[in-house]
Structure formats: C-alpha cells, structure tokens
PDB file of C-alpha atoms and ligand atoms in Angstrom:
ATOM      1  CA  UNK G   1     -10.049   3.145  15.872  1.00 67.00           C
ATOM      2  CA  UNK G   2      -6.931   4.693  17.392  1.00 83.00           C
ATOM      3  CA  UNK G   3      -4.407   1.705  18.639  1.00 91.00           C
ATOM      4  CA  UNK G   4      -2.919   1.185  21.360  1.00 94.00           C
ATOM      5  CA  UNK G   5       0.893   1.776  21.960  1.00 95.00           C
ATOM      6  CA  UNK G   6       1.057  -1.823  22.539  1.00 96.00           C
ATOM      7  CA  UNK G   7      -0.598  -2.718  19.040  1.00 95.00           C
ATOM      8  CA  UNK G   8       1.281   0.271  17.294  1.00 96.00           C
ATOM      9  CA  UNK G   9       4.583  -1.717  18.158  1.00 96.00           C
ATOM     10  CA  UNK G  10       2.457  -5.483  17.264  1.00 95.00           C
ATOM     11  CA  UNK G  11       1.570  -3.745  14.341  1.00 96.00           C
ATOM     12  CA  UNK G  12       5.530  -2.334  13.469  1.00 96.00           C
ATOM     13  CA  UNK G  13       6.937  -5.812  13.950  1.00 95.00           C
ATOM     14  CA  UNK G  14       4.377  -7.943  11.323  1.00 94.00           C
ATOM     15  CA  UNK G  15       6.663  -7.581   8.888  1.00 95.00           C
ATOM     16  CA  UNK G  16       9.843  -6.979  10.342  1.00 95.00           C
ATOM     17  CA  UNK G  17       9.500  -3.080  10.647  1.00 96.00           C
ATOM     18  CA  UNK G  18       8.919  -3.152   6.600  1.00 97.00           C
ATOM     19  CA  UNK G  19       6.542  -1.755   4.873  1.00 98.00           C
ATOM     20  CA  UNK G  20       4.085  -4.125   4.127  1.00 97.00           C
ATOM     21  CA  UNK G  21       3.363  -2.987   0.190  1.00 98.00           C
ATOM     22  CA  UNK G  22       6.695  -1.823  -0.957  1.00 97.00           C
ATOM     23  CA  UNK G  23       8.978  -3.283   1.976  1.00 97.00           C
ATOM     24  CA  UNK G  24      11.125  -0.328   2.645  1.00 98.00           C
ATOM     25  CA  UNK G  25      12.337   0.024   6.217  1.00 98.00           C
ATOM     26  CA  UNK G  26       9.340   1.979   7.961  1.00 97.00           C
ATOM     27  CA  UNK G  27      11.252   5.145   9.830  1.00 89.00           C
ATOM     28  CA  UNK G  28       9.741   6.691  13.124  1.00 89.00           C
ATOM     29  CA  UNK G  29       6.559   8.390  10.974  1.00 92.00           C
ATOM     30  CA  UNK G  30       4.698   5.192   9.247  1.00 97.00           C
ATOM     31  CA  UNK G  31       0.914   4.578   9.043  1.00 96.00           C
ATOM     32  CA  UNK G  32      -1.456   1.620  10.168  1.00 95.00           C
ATOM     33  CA  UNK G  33      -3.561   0.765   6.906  1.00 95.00           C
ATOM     34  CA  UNK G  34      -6.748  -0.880   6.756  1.00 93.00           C
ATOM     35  CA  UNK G  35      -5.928  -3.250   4.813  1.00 93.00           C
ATOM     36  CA  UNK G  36      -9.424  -3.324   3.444  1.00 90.00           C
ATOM     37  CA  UNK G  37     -10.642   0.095   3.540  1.00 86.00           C
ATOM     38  CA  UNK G  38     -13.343   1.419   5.857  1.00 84.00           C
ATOM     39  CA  UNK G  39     -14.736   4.152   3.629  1.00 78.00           C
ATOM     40  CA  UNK G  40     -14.436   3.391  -0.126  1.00 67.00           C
ATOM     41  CA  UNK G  41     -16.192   4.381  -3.140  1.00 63.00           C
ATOM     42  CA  UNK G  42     -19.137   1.595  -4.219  1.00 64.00           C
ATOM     43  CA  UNK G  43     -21.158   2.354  -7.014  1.00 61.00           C
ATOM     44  CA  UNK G  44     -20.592   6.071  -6.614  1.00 63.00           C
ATOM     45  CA  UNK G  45     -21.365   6.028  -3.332  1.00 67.00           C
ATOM     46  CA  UNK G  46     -19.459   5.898   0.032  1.00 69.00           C
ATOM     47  CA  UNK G  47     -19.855   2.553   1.749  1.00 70.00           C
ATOM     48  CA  UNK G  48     -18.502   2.325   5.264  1.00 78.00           C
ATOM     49  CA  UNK G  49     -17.346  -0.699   6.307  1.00 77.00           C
ATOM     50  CA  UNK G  50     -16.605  -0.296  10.358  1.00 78.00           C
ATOM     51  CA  UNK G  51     -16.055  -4.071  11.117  1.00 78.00           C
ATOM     52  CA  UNK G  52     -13.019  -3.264   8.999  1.00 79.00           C
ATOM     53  CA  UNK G  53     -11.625  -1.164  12.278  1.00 80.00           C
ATOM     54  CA  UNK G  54     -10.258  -4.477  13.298  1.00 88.00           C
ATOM     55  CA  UNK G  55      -6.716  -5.184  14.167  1.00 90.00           C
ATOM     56  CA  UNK G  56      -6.974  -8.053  11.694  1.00 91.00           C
ATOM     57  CA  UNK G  57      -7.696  -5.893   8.984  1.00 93.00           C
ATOM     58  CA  UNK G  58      -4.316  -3.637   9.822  1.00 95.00           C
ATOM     59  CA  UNK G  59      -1.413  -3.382   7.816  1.00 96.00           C
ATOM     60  CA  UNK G  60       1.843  -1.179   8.304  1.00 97.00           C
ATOM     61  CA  UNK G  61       2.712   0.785   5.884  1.00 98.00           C
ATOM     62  CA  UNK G  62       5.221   4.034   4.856  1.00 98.00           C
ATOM     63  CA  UNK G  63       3.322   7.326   4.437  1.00 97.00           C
ATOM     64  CA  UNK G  64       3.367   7.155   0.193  1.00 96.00           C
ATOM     65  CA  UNK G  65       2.114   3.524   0.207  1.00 98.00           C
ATOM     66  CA  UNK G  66      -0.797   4.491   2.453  1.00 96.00           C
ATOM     67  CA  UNK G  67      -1.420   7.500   0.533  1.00 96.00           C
ATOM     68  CA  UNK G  68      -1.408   6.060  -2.779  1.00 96.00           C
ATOM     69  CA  UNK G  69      -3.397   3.244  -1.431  1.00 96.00           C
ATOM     70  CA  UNK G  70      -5.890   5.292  -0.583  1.00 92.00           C
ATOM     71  CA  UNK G  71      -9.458   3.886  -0.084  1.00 89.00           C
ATOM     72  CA  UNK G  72      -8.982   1.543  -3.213  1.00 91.00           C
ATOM     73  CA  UNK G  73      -9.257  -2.106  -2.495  1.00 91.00           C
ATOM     74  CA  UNK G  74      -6.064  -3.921  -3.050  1.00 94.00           C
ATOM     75  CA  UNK G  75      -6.709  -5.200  -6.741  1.00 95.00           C
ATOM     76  CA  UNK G  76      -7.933  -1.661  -7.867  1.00 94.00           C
ATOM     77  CA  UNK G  77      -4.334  -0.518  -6.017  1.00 96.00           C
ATOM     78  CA  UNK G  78      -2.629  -3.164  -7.717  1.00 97.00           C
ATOM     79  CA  UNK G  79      -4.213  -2.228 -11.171  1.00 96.00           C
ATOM     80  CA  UNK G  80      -3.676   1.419 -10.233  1.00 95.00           C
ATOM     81  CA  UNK G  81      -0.242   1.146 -10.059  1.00 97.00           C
ATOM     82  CA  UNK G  82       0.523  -1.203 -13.084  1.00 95.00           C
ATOM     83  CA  UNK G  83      -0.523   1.828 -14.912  1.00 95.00           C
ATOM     84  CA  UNK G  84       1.654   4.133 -14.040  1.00 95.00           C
ATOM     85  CA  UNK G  85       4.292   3.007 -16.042  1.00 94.00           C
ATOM     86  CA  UNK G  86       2.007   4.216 -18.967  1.00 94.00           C
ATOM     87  CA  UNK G  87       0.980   7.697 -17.268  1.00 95.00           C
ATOM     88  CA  UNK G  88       4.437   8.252 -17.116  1.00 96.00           C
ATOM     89  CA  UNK G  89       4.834   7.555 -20.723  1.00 95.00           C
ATOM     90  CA  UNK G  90       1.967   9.263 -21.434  1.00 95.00           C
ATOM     91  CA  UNK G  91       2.420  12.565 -19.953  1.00 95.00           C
ATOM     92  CA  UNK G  92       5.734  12.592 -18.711  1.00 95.00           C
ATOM     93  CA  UNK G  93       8.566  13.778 -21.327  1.00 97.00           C
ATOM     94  CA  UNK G  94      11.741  13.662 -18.515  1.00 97.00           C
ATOM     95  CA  UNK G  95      10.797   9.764 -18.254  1.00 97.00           C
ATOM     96  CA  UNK G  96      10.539   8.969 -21.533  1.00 97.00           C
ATOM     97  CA  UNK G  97      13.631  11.244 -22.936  1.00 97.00           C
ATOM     98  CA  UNK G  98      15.305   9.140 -19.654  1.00 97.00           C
ATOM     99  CA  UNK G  99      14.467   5.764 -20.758  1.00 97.00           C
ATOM    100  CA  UNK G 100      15.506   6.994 -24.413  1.00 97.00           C
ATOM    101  CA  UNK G 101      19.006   7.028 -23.042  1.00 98.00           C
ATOM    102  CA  UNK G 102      18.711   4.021 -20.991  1.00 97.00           C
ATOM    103  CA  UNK G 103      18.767   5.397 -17.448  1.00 98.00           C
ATOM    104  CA  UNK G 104      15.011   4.156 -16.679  1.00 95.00           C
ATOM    105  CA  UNK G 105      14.521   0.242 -17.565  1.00 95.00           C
ATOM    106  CA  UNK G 106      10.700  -1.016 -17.895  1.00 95.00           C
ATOM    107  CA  UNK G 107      10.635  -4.269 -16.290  1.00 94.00           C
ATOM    108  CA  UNK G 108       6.967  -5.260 -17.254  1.00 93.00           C
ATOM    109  CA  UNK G 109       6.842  -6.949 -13.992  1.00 94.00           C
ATOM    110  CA  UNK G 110       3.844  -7.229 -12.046  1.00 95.00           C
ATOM    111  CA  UNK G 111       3.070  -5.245  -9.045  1.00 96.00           C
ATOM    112  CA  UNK G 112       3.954  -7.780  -6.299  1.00 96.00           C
ATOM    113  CA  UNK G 113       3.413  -6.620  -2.837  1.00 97.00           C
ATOM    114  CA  UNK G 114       5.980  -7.417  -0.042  1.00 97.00           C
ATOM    115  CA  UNK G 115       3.725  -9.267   2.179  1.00 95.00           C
ATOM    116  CA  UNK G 116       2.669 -11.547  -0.985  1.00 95.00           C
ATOM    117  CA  UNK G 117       6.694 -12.596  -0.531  1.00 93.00           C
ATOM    118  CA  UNK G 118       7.233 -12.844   2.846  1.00 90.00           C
ATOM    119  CA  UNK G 119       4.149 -13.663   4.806  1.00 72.00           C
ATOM    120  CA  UNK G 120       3.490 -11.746   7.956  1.00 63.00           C
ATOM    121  CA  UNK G 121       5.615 -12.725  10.858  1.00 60.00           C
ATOM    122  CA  UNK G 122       3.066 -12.863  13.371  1.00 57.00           C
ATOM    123  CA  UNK G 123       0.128 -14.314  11.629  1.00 51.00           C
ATOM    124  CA  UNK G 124       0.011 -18.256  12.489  1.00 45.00           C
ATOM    125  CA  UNK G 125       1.704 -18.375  15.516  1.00 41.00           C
ATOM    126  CA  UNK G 126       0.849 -19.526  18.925  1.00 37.00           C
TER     127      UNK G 126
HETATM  128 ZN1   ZN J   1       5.536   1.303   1.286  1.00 82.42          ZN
END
C-alpha cells in the first residue's frame, strides 16, 4: 500500500510529528510502520497478513525504529530490545569498560514505547 500525500501528513501528525516507538522528533525522511507486520516469520514460515495494509494498522516511525522493528510483532520487539542491554554486555568491551567508569548508567527500566505514554492524537476523535 503506498499512501497518499494526504495520509502521509495524517499519518506525521498522530503523534505530534514524534516517533511513535522512541518519540524523537521525526525529520523530513521517516517511515510509515505497520504496526502489525504484513510479512512476518510464523512457525518458520512467512505468513502474509495483507488486511494489515490498512491505515489503521500504520504507525510513524524514524528510520532505526522501523528498521529494528522489523517484521517482529511488538512484544517480540519489546523483548528484543530489553536484551540488548545484555548483548552489549556480552560482546561489547567499550560499553562495559564505559559503564566501569560510570559514563553508561543501566536503568533496568522496561522498554516503554512513546505511544503507550501519550496516546495517539487522532485516534478517538470526531
Ligand atoms: Zn523511533
């Protein structure tokens, strides 16, 4: 599904021109996300999913969020994510010889995703 210019800029403006994962300011080059994903992996094996070309299913997102997100559902993203902390612990000597000397905090907060705080600003209005 390729939007319109009109639901490009409906799109932009559901969450204020933010991201709607990590709710950084989306620049000129941002993505429209399926929010649940048309292609993803089931059992091994690719399951489309083309009612999900649906401008209800849309999100806006920046470039890394949509890339990261990839065609995981949201709670495999989520859980995705939470582990990064411990691939970067894991296999990353910078980080942890940077959190030795205190310049990376862990928070051991969960991933929280900015339209989970905010609500979308043009769901649930007439
Ligand atoms: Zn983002």
């Amino acid at each position: 599904m390729r939007l319109t210019k009109k639901q490009r800029i409906e799109l932009h403006a559901k969450f204020a021109g933010r991201c709607a994962y990590c709710g950084c300011e989306l620049g000129d080059r941002w993505h429209a996300d399926h929010f649940e994903p048309v292609i993803r992996l089931a059992d091994e094996r690719v399951a489309e999913q083309p009612a999900n070309h649906a401008m209800g299913n849309m999100m806006p997102a920046c470039a890394p969020c949509n890339i990261s997100k990839g065609r995981q559902t949201l709670e495999g993203w989520r859980q995705w994510l939470s582990g990064h902390i411990n691939s970067l612990n894991s296999y990353t000597p910078i980080y942890r010889i940077a959190k030795a000397y205190g310049l990376i905090v862990e928070t051991g907060k969960p991933v929280v995703f900015h339209f989970e705080t905010v609500g979308s600003l043009t769901h649930g209005q007439a």
